[in-house]
Amino acid sequence: MPTVYLHSPVTRSSFRSCIFALVWAFVALGVEPAMAREGVDVGGNSAFSKLVPAEEIEQSAAQQYAQMLAKADQQRALAGKEHPQLQRLRAIARRIIPYANEWNPRAKNWQWEVNLIGSKQINAFCMPGGKIAFYTGILDTLKLTDDEVAMVMGHEIAHALREHARERMGKTAATGLGANLLSQVLGLGQVGQTVTQYGAQLLTLKFSREDESEADLVGLELAARAGYDPRAGISLWRKMSAANKNAPPQWLSTHPAGETRIADMEAAMPQVVPLYNKAQKPSTK
């Protein structure tokens, strides 16, 4: 009978690999299945996001958002509630937000906010918990139509609904592979440290290209259901590309290449244009 070694040497790298395999198995058990539905199909939210408490991320986001608004107000860069562009943004948001709940049940309880900041930056974002901000640069420089604004807003809201920030922090917690990793996964006792450690990055968080592509598709659907033409996503991309031919604007810094993005949007049109057409029916009566 061959000898069985119960205490064979384990290298640090092999230990890390084993731990990560356990974490991956734990996460895989919680993967949310995709459901057959009308519209785009991007699968369920990543189970990695479950490794970090949503409440802590949303609380951190709310605090950072408030700090950002306070700073903008001090610099006289925060648009007042009577500003026509802010009113325009909030009107578009009111049409899109009702369709967010299907993508994330937590959205029902979010305290949605939309604000406009005076800056030449071609940028916009939606933080976890529904905290939306646009910079005047993206509206003025690109001269966006309402449909194009809805594409930007839908895209940014999609990041929050799909919990891409939470997913990224969950992956960080899972791949930290420190001595307390198993307690993080099994007891969640240490995972909150991830929010504290990385929460400061919420305002400038960079998503993966996969996240950006997913947000494009979900954003198209959200805007289409709200009655905005999803084909504006293609014209928006062309405006974005033309804004800076040598280097992409900040809003596009981690997005897929132009041709790939346009091709993905065109491929999704059969799923989203019918939703837009349905949304138009009440207004034709």
PDB file of N, CA, C and O in Angstrom, residues 72-121:
ATOM      1  N   ALA A  72     -18.580  71.847  -3.963  1.00  0.00           N
ATOM      2  CA  ALA A  72     -19.017  72.539  -5.175  1.00  0.00           C
ATOM      3  C   ALA A  72     -19.790  73.807  -4.818  1.00  0.00           C
ATOM      4  O   ALA A  72     -19.649  74.845  -5.483  1.00  0.00           O
ATOM      5  N   ASP A  73     -20.588  73.735  -3.758  1.00  0.00           N
ATOM      6  CA  ASP A  73     -21.358  74.894  -3.327  1.00  0.00           C
ATOM      7  C   ASP A  73     -20.428  76.011  -2.845  1.00  0.00           C
ATOM      8  O   ASP A  73     -20.646  77.198  -3.150  1.00  0.00           O
ATOM      9  N   GLN A  74     -19.398  75.635  -2.113  1.00  0.00           N
ATOM     10  CA  GLN A  74     -18.426  76.622  -1.640  1.00  0.00           C
ATOM     11  C   GLN A  74     -17.732  77.323  -2.800  1.00  0.00           C
ATOM     12  O   GLN A  74     -17.397  78.504  -2.731  1.00  0.00           O
ATOM     13  N   GLN A  75     -17.531  76.571  -3.874  1.00  0.00           N
ATOM     14  CA  GLN A  75     -16.869  77.119  -5.060  1.00  0.00           C
ATOM     15  C   GLN A  75     -17.860  77.766  -6.021  1.00  0.00           C
ATOM     16  O   GLN A  75     -17.495  78.160  -7.126  1.00  0.00           O
ATOM     17  N   ARG A  76     -19.113  77.850  -5.593  1.00  0.00           N
ATOM     18  CA  ARG A  76     -20.192  78.416  -6.417  1.00  0.00           C
ATOM     19  C   ARG A  76     -20.325  77.683  -7.748  1.00  0.00           C
ATOM     20  O   ARG A  76     -20.634  78.281  -8.775  1.00  0.00           O
ATOM     21  N   ALA A  77     -20.119  76.392  -7.690  1.00  0.00           N
ATOM     22  CA  ALA A  77     -20.210  75.570  -8.899  1.00  0.00           C
ATOM     23  C   ALA A  77     -21.425  74.648  -8.878  1.00  0.00           C
ATOM     24  O   ALA A  77     -21.684  73.948  -9.851  1.00  0.00           O
ATOM     25  N   LEU A  78     -22.184  74.670  -7.785  1.00  0.00           N
ATOM     26  CA  LEU A  78     -23.351  73.798  -7.671  1.00  0.00           C
ATOM     27  C   LEU A  78     -24.578  74.518  -8.220  1.00  0.00           C
ATOM     28  O   LEU A  78     -24.926  75.609  -7.770  1.00  0.00           O
ATOM     29  N   ALA A  79     -25.215  73.897  -9.200  1.00  0.00           N
ATOM     30  CA  ALA A  79     -26.384  74.522  -9.834  1.00  0.00           C
ATOM     31  C   ALA A  79     -27.547  74.607  -8.855  1.00  0.00           C
ATOM     32  O   ALA A  79     -27.832  73.649  -8.125  1.00  0.00           O
ATOM     33  N   GLY A  80     -28.220  75.745  -8.856  1.00  0.00           N
ATOM     34  CA  GLY A  80     -29.410  75.920  -8.033  1.00  0.00           C
ATOM     35  C   GLY A  80     -30.589  75.172  -8.621  1.00  0.00           C
ATOM     36  O   GLY A  80     -30.592  74.801  -9.802  1.00  0.00           O
ATOM     37  N   LYS A  81     -31.614  74.944  -7.795  1.00  0.00           N
ATOM     38  CA  LYS A  81     -32.741  74.122  -8.242  1.00  0.00           C
ATOM     39  C   LYS A  81     -33.500  74.730  -9.410  1.00  0.00           C
ATOM     40  O   LYS A  81     -34.229  74.031 -10.112  1.00  0.00           O
ATOM     41  N   GLU A  82     -33.332  76.030  -9.647  1.00  0.00           N
ATOM     42  CA  GLU A  82     -34.026  76.680 -10.758  1.00  0.00           C
ATOM     43  C   GLU A  82     -33.212  76.647 -12.056  1.00  0.00           C
ATOM     44  O   GLU A  82     -33.696  77.092 -13.097  1.00  0.00           O
ATOM     45  N   HIS A  83     -32.006  76.129 -12.001  1.00  0.00           N
ATOM     46  CA  HIS A  83     -31.159  76.074 -13.194  1.00  0.00           C
ATOM     47  C   HIS A  83     -31.842  75.201 -14.256  1.00  0.00           C
ATOM     48  O   HIS A  83     -32.235  74.058 -13.979  1.00  0.00           O
ATOM     49  N   PRO A  84     -32.037  75.719 -15.470  1.00  0.00           N
ATOM     50  CA  PRO A  84     -32.781  74.964 -16.493  1.00  0.00           C
ATOM     51  C   PRO A  84     -32.164  73.614 -16.845  1.00  0.00           C
ATOM     52  O   PRO A  84     -32.892  72.648 -17.105  1.00  0.00           O
ATOM     53  N   GLN A  85     -30.828  73.535 -16.848  1.00  0.00           N
ATOM     54  CA  GLN A  85     -30.198  72.255 -17.167  1.00  0.00           C
ATOM     55  C   GLN A  85     -30.409  71.248 -16.048  1.00  0.00           C
ATOM     56  O   GLN A  85     -30.569  70.048 -16.296  1.00  0.00           O
ATOM     57  N   LEU A  86     -30.409  71.710 -14.809  1.00  0.00           N
ATOM     58  CA  LEU A  86     -30.671  70.812 -13.687  1.00  0.00           C
ATOM     59  C   LEU A  86     -32.115  70.328 -13.730  1.00  0.00           C
ATOM     60  O   LEU A  86     -32.393  69.135 -13.494  1.00  0.00           O
ATOM     61  N   GLN A  87     -33.032  71.222 -14.029  1.00  0.00           N
ATOM     62  CA  GLN A  87     -34.430  70.816 -14.151  1.00  0.00           C
ATOM     63  C   GLN A  87     -34.600  69.786 -15.254  1.00  0.00           C
ATOM     64  O   GLN A  87     -35.374  68.829 -15.127  1.00  0.00           O
ATOM     65  N   ARG A  88     -33.855  69.987 -16.329  1.00  0.00           N
ATOM     66  CA  ARG A  88     -33.889  69.034 -17.446  1.00  0.00           C
ATOM     67  C   ARG A  88     -33.396  67.662 -17.000  1.00  0.00           C
ATOM     68  O   ARG A  88     -34.025  66.635 -17.282  1.00  0.00           O
ATOM     69  N   LEU A  89     -32.276  67.627 -16.286  1.00  0.00           N
ATOM     70  CA  LEU A  89     -31.716  66.358 -15.813  1.00  0.00           C
ATOM     71  C   LEU A  89     -32.683  65.650 -14.875  1.00  0.00           C
ATOM     72  O   LEU A  89     -32.883  64.427 -14.971  1.00  0.00           O
ATOM     73  N   ARG A  90     -33.279  66.408 -13.970  1.00  0.00           N
ATOM     74  CA  ARG A  90     -34.185  65.793 -13.002  1.00  0.00           C
ATOM     75  C   ARG A  90     -35.452  65.274 -13.672  1.00  0.00           C
ATOM     76  O   ARG A  90     -36.018  64.252 -13.249  1.00  0.00           O
ATOM     77  N   ALA A  91     -35.894  65.948 -14.719  1.00  0.00           N
ATOM     78  CA  ALA A  91     -37.074  65.474 -15.455  1.00  0.00           C
ATOM     79  C   ALA A  91     -36.768  64.150 -16.156  1.00  0.00           C
ATOM     80  O   ALA A  91     -37.600  63.230 -16.159  1.00  0.00           O
ATOM     81  N   ILE A  92     -35.588  64.044 -16.735  1.00  0.00           N
ATOM     82  CA  ILE A  92     -35.182  62.796 -17.398  1.00  0.00           C
ATOM     83  C   ILE A  92     -35.035  61.681 -16.371  1.00  0.00           C
ATOM     84  O   ILE A  92     -35.477  60.548 -16.597  1.00  0.00           O
ATOM     85  N   ALA A  93     -34.446  62.005 -15.224  1.00  0.00           N
ATOM     86  CA  ALA A  93     -34.279  61.008 -14.161  1.00  0.00           C
ATOM     87  C   ALA A  93     -35.628  60.493 -13.676  1.00  0.00           C
ATOM     88  O   ALA A  93     -35.790  59.292 -13.414  1.00  0.00           O
ATOM     89  N   ARG A  94     -36.610  61.384 -13.537  1.00  0.00           N
ATOM     90  CA  ARG A  94     -37.929  60.962 -13.058  1.00  0.00           C
ATOM     91  C   ARG A  94     -38.564  59.943 -13.990  1.00  0.00           C
ATOM     92  O   ARG A  94     -39.348  59.094 -13.546  1.00  0.00           O
ATOM     93  N   ARG A  95     -38.237  60.017 -15.266  1.00  0.00           N
ATOM     94  CA  ARG A  95     -38.781  59.048 -16.218  1.00  0.00           C
ATOM     95  C   ARG A  95     -38.026  57.723 -16.180  1.00  0.00           C
ATOM     96  O   ARG A  95     -38.616  56.661 -16.415  1.00  0.00           O
ATOM     97  N   ILE A  96     -36.739  57.766 -15.896  1.00  0.00           N
ATOM     98  CA  ILE A  96     -35.922  56.543 -15.923  1.00  0.00           C
ATOM     99  C   ILE A  96     -36.015  55.752 -14.623  1.00  0.00           C
ATOM    100  O   ILE A  96     -36.118  54.512 -14.641  1.00  0.00           O
ATOM    101  N   ILE A  97     -35.981  56.436 -13.499  1.00  0.00           N
ATOM    102  CA  ILE A  97     -35.864  55.770 -12.194  1.00  0.00           C
ATOM    103  C   ILE A  97     -36.951  54.725 -11.926  1.00  0.00           C
ATOM    104  O   ILE A  97     -36.655  53.671 -11.340  1.00  0.00           O
ATOM    105  N   PRO A  98     -38.220  54.926 -12.332  1.00  0.00           N
ATOM    106  CA  PRO A  98     -39.224  53.889 -12.069  1.00  0.00           C
ATOM    107  C   PRO A  98     -38.882  52.523 -12.655  1.00  0.00           C
ATOM    108  O   PRO A  98     -39.398  51.505 -12.177  1.00  0.00           O
ATOM    109  N   TYR A  99     -38.027  52.486 -13.655  1.00  0.00           N
ATOM    110  CA  TYR A  99     -37.670  51.210 -14.279  1.00  0.00           C
ATOM    111  C   TYR A  99     -36.431  50.581 -13.647  1.00  0.00           C
ATOM    112  O   TYR A  99     -35.977  49.524 -14.076  1.00  0.00           O
ATOM    113  N   ALA A 100     -35.908  51.224 -12.613  1.00  0.00           N
ATOM    114  CA  ALA A 100     -34.703  50.706 -11.950  1.00  0.00           C
ATOM    115  C   ALA A 100     -35.005  49.540 -11.029  1.00  0.00           C
ATOM    116  O   ALA A 100     -34.167  48.652 -10.843  1.00  0.00           O
ATOM    117  N   ASN A 101     -36.201  49.528 -10.451  1.00  0.00           N
ATOM    118  CA  ASN A 101     -36.512  48.534  -9.424  1.00  0.00           C
ATOM    119  C   ASN A 101     -36.406  47.107  -9.925  1.00  0.00           C
ATOM    120  O   ASN A 101     -36.034  46.205  -9.163  1.00  0.00           O
ATOM    121  N   GLU A 102     -36.755  46.882 -11.179  1.00  0.00           N
ATOM    122  CA  GLU A 102     -36.683  45.522 -11.721  1.00  0.00           C
ATOM    123  C   GLU A 102     -35.255  44.998 -11.726  1.00  0.00           C
ATOM    124  O   GLU A 102     -35.023  43.799 -11.582  1.00  0.00           O
ATOM    125  N   TRP A 103     -34.299  45.907 -11.858  1.00  0.00           N
ATOM    126  CA  TRP A 103     -32.898  45.494 -11.932  1.00  0.00           C
ATOM    127  C   TRP A 103     -32.274  45.323 -10.561  1.00  0.00           C
ATOM    128  O   TRP A 103     -31.275  44.606 -10.419  1.00  0.00           O
ATOM    129  N   ASN A 104     -32.833  45.969  -9.560  1.00  0.00           N
ATOM    130  CA  ASN A 104     -32.272  45.852  -8.215  1.00  0.00           C
ATOM    131  C   ASN A 104     -33.350  46.231  -7.201  1.00  0.00           C
ATOM    132  O   ASN A 104     -33.725  47.404  -7.103  1.00  0.00           O
ATOM    133  N   PRO A 105     -33.847  45.277  -6.427  1.00  0.00           N
ATOM    134  CA  PRO A 105     -34.910  45.571  -5.457  1.00  0.00           C
ATOM    135  C   PRO A 105     -34.523  46.643  -4.440  1.00  0.00           C
ATOM    136  O   PRO A 105     -35.392  47.345  -3.924  1.00  0.00           O
ATOM    137  N   ARG A 106     -33.230  46.801  -4.161  1.00  0.00           N
ATOM    138  CA  ARG A 106     -32.795  47.805  -3.204  1.00  0.00           C
ATOM    139  C   ARG A 106     -33.119  49.217  -3.687  1.00  0.00           C
ATOM    140  O   ARG A 106     -33.261  50.140  -2.883  1.00  0.00           O
ATOM    141  N   ALA A 107     -33.226  49.384  -4.988  1.00  0.00           N
ATOM    142  CA  ALA A 107     -33.461  50.713  -5.555  1.00  0.00           C
ATOM    143  C   ALA A 107     -34.779  51.319  -5.082  1.00  0.00           C
ATOM    144  O   ALA A 107     -34.945  52.544  -5.114  1.00  0.00           O
ATOM    145  N   LYS A 108     -35.711  50.481  -4.640  1.00  0.00           N
ATOM    146  CA  LYS A 108     -36.994  51.000  -4.167  1.00  0.00           C
ATOM    147  C   LYS A 108     -36.818  51.920  -2.962  1.00  0.00           C
ATOM    148  O   LYS A 108     -37.617  52.831  -2.744  1.00  0.00           O
ATOM    149  N   ASN A 109     -35.790  51.670  -2.187  1.00  0.00           N
ATOM    150  CA  ASN A 109     -35.574  52.435  -0.955  1.00  0.00           C
ATOM    151  C   ASN A 109     -34.440  53.449  -1.068  1.00  0.00           C
ATOM    152  O   ASN A 109     -34.088  54.096  -0.075  1.00  0.00           O
ATOM    153  N   TRP A 110     -33.865  53.582  -2.240  1.00  0.00           N
ATOM    154  CA  TRP A 110     -32.784  54.557  -2.403  1.00  0.00           C
ATOM    155  C   TRP A 110     -33.339  55.977  -2.358  1.00  0.00           C
ATOM    156  O   TRP A 110     -34.428  56.250  -2.869  1.00  0.00           O
ATOM    157  N   GLN A 111     -32.558  56.856  -1.770  1.00  0.00           N
ATOM    158  CA  GLN A 111     -32.895  58.286  -1.765  1.00  0.00           C
ATOM    159  C   GLN A 111     -32.201  58.914  -2.971  1.00  0.00           C
ATOM    160  O   GLN A 111     -31.084  59.408  -2.876  1.00  0.00           O
ATOM    161  N   TRP A 112     -32.873  58.865  -4.105  1.00  0.00           N
ATOM    162  CA  TRP A 112     -32.276  59.328  -5.348  1.00  0.00           C
ATOM    163  C   TRP A 112     -32.013  60.833  -5.300  1.00  0.00           C
ATOM    164  O   TRP A 112     -32.830  61.599  -4.790  1.00  0.00           O
ATOM    165  N   GLU A 113     -30.888  61.229  -5.835  1.00  0.00           N
ATOM    166  CA  GLU A 113     -30.551  62.648  -5.955  1.00  0.00           C
ATOM    167  C   GLU A 113     -29.917  62.890  -7.320  1.00  0.00           C
ATOM    168  O   GLU A 113     -29.183  62.046  -7.828  1.00  0.00           O
ATOM    169  N   VAL A 114     -30.212  64.052  -7.893  1.00  0.00           N
ATOM    170  CA  VAL A 114     -29.607  64.459  -9.167  1.00  0.00           C
ATOM    171  C   VAL A 114     -29.113  65.886  -9.005  1.00  0.00           C
ATOM    172  O   VAL A 114     -29.886  66.778  -8.624  1.00  0.00           O
ATOM    173  N   ASN A 115     -27.844  66.100  -9.288  1.00  0.00           N
ATOM    174  CA  ASN A 115     -27.275  67.433  -9.170  1.00  0.00           C
ATOM    175  C   ASN A 115     -26.373  67.741 -10.357  1.00  0.00           C
ATOM    176  O   ASN A 115     -25.899  66.828 -11.053  1.00  0.00           O
ATOM    177  N   LEU A 116     -26.174  69.033 -10.570  1.00  0.00           N
ATOM    178  CA  LEU A 116     -25.363  69.521 -11.680  1.00  0.00           C
ATOM    179  C   LEU A 116     -24.238  70.386 -11.135  1.00  0.00           C
ATOM    180  O   LEU A 116     -24.475  71.277 -10.329  1.00  0.00           O
ATOM    181  N   ILE A 117     -23.020  70.102 -11.599  1.00  0.00           N
ATOM    182  CA  ILE A 117     -21.838  70.829 -11.130  1.00  0.00           C
ATOM    183  C   ILE A 117     -21.187  71.551 -12.299  1.00  0.00           C
ATOM    184  O   ILE A 117     -20.973  70.962 -13.365  1.00  0.00           O
ATOM    185  N   GLY A 118     -20.883  72.812 -12.101  1.00  0.00           N
ATOM    186  CA  GLY A 118     -20.217  73.597 -13.134  1.00  0.00           C
ATOM    187  C   GLY A 118     -18.757  73.199 -13.276  1.00  0.00           C
ATOM    188  O   GLY A 118     -17.957  73.432 -12.378  1.00  0.00           O
ATOM    189  N   SER A 119     -18.425  72.584 -14.375  1.00  0.00           N
ATOM    190  CA  SER A 119     -17.056  72.128 -14.633  1.00  0.00           C
ATOM    191  C   SER A 119     -16.943  71.786 -16.113  1.00  0.00           C
ATOM    192  O   SER A 119     -17.914  71.356 -16.739  1.00  0.00           O
ATOM    193  N   LYS A 120     -15.755  71.977 -16.659  1.00  0.00           N
ATOM    194  CA  LYS A 120     -15.531  71.642 -18.060  1.00  0.00           C
ATOM    195  C   LYS A 120     -15.345  70.143 -18.281  1.00  0.00           C
ATOM    196  O   LYS A 120     -15.252  69.689 -19.423  1.00  0.00           O
ATOM    197  N   GLN A 121     -15.307  69.384 -17.214  1.00  0.00           N
ATOM    198  CA  GLN A 121     -15.142  67.937 -17.344  1.00  0.00           C
ATOM    199  C   GLN A 121     -16.285  67.327 -18.158  1.00  0.00           C
ATOM    200  O   GLN A 121     -17.452  67.667 -17.948  1.00  0.00           O
TER     201      GLN A 121
END
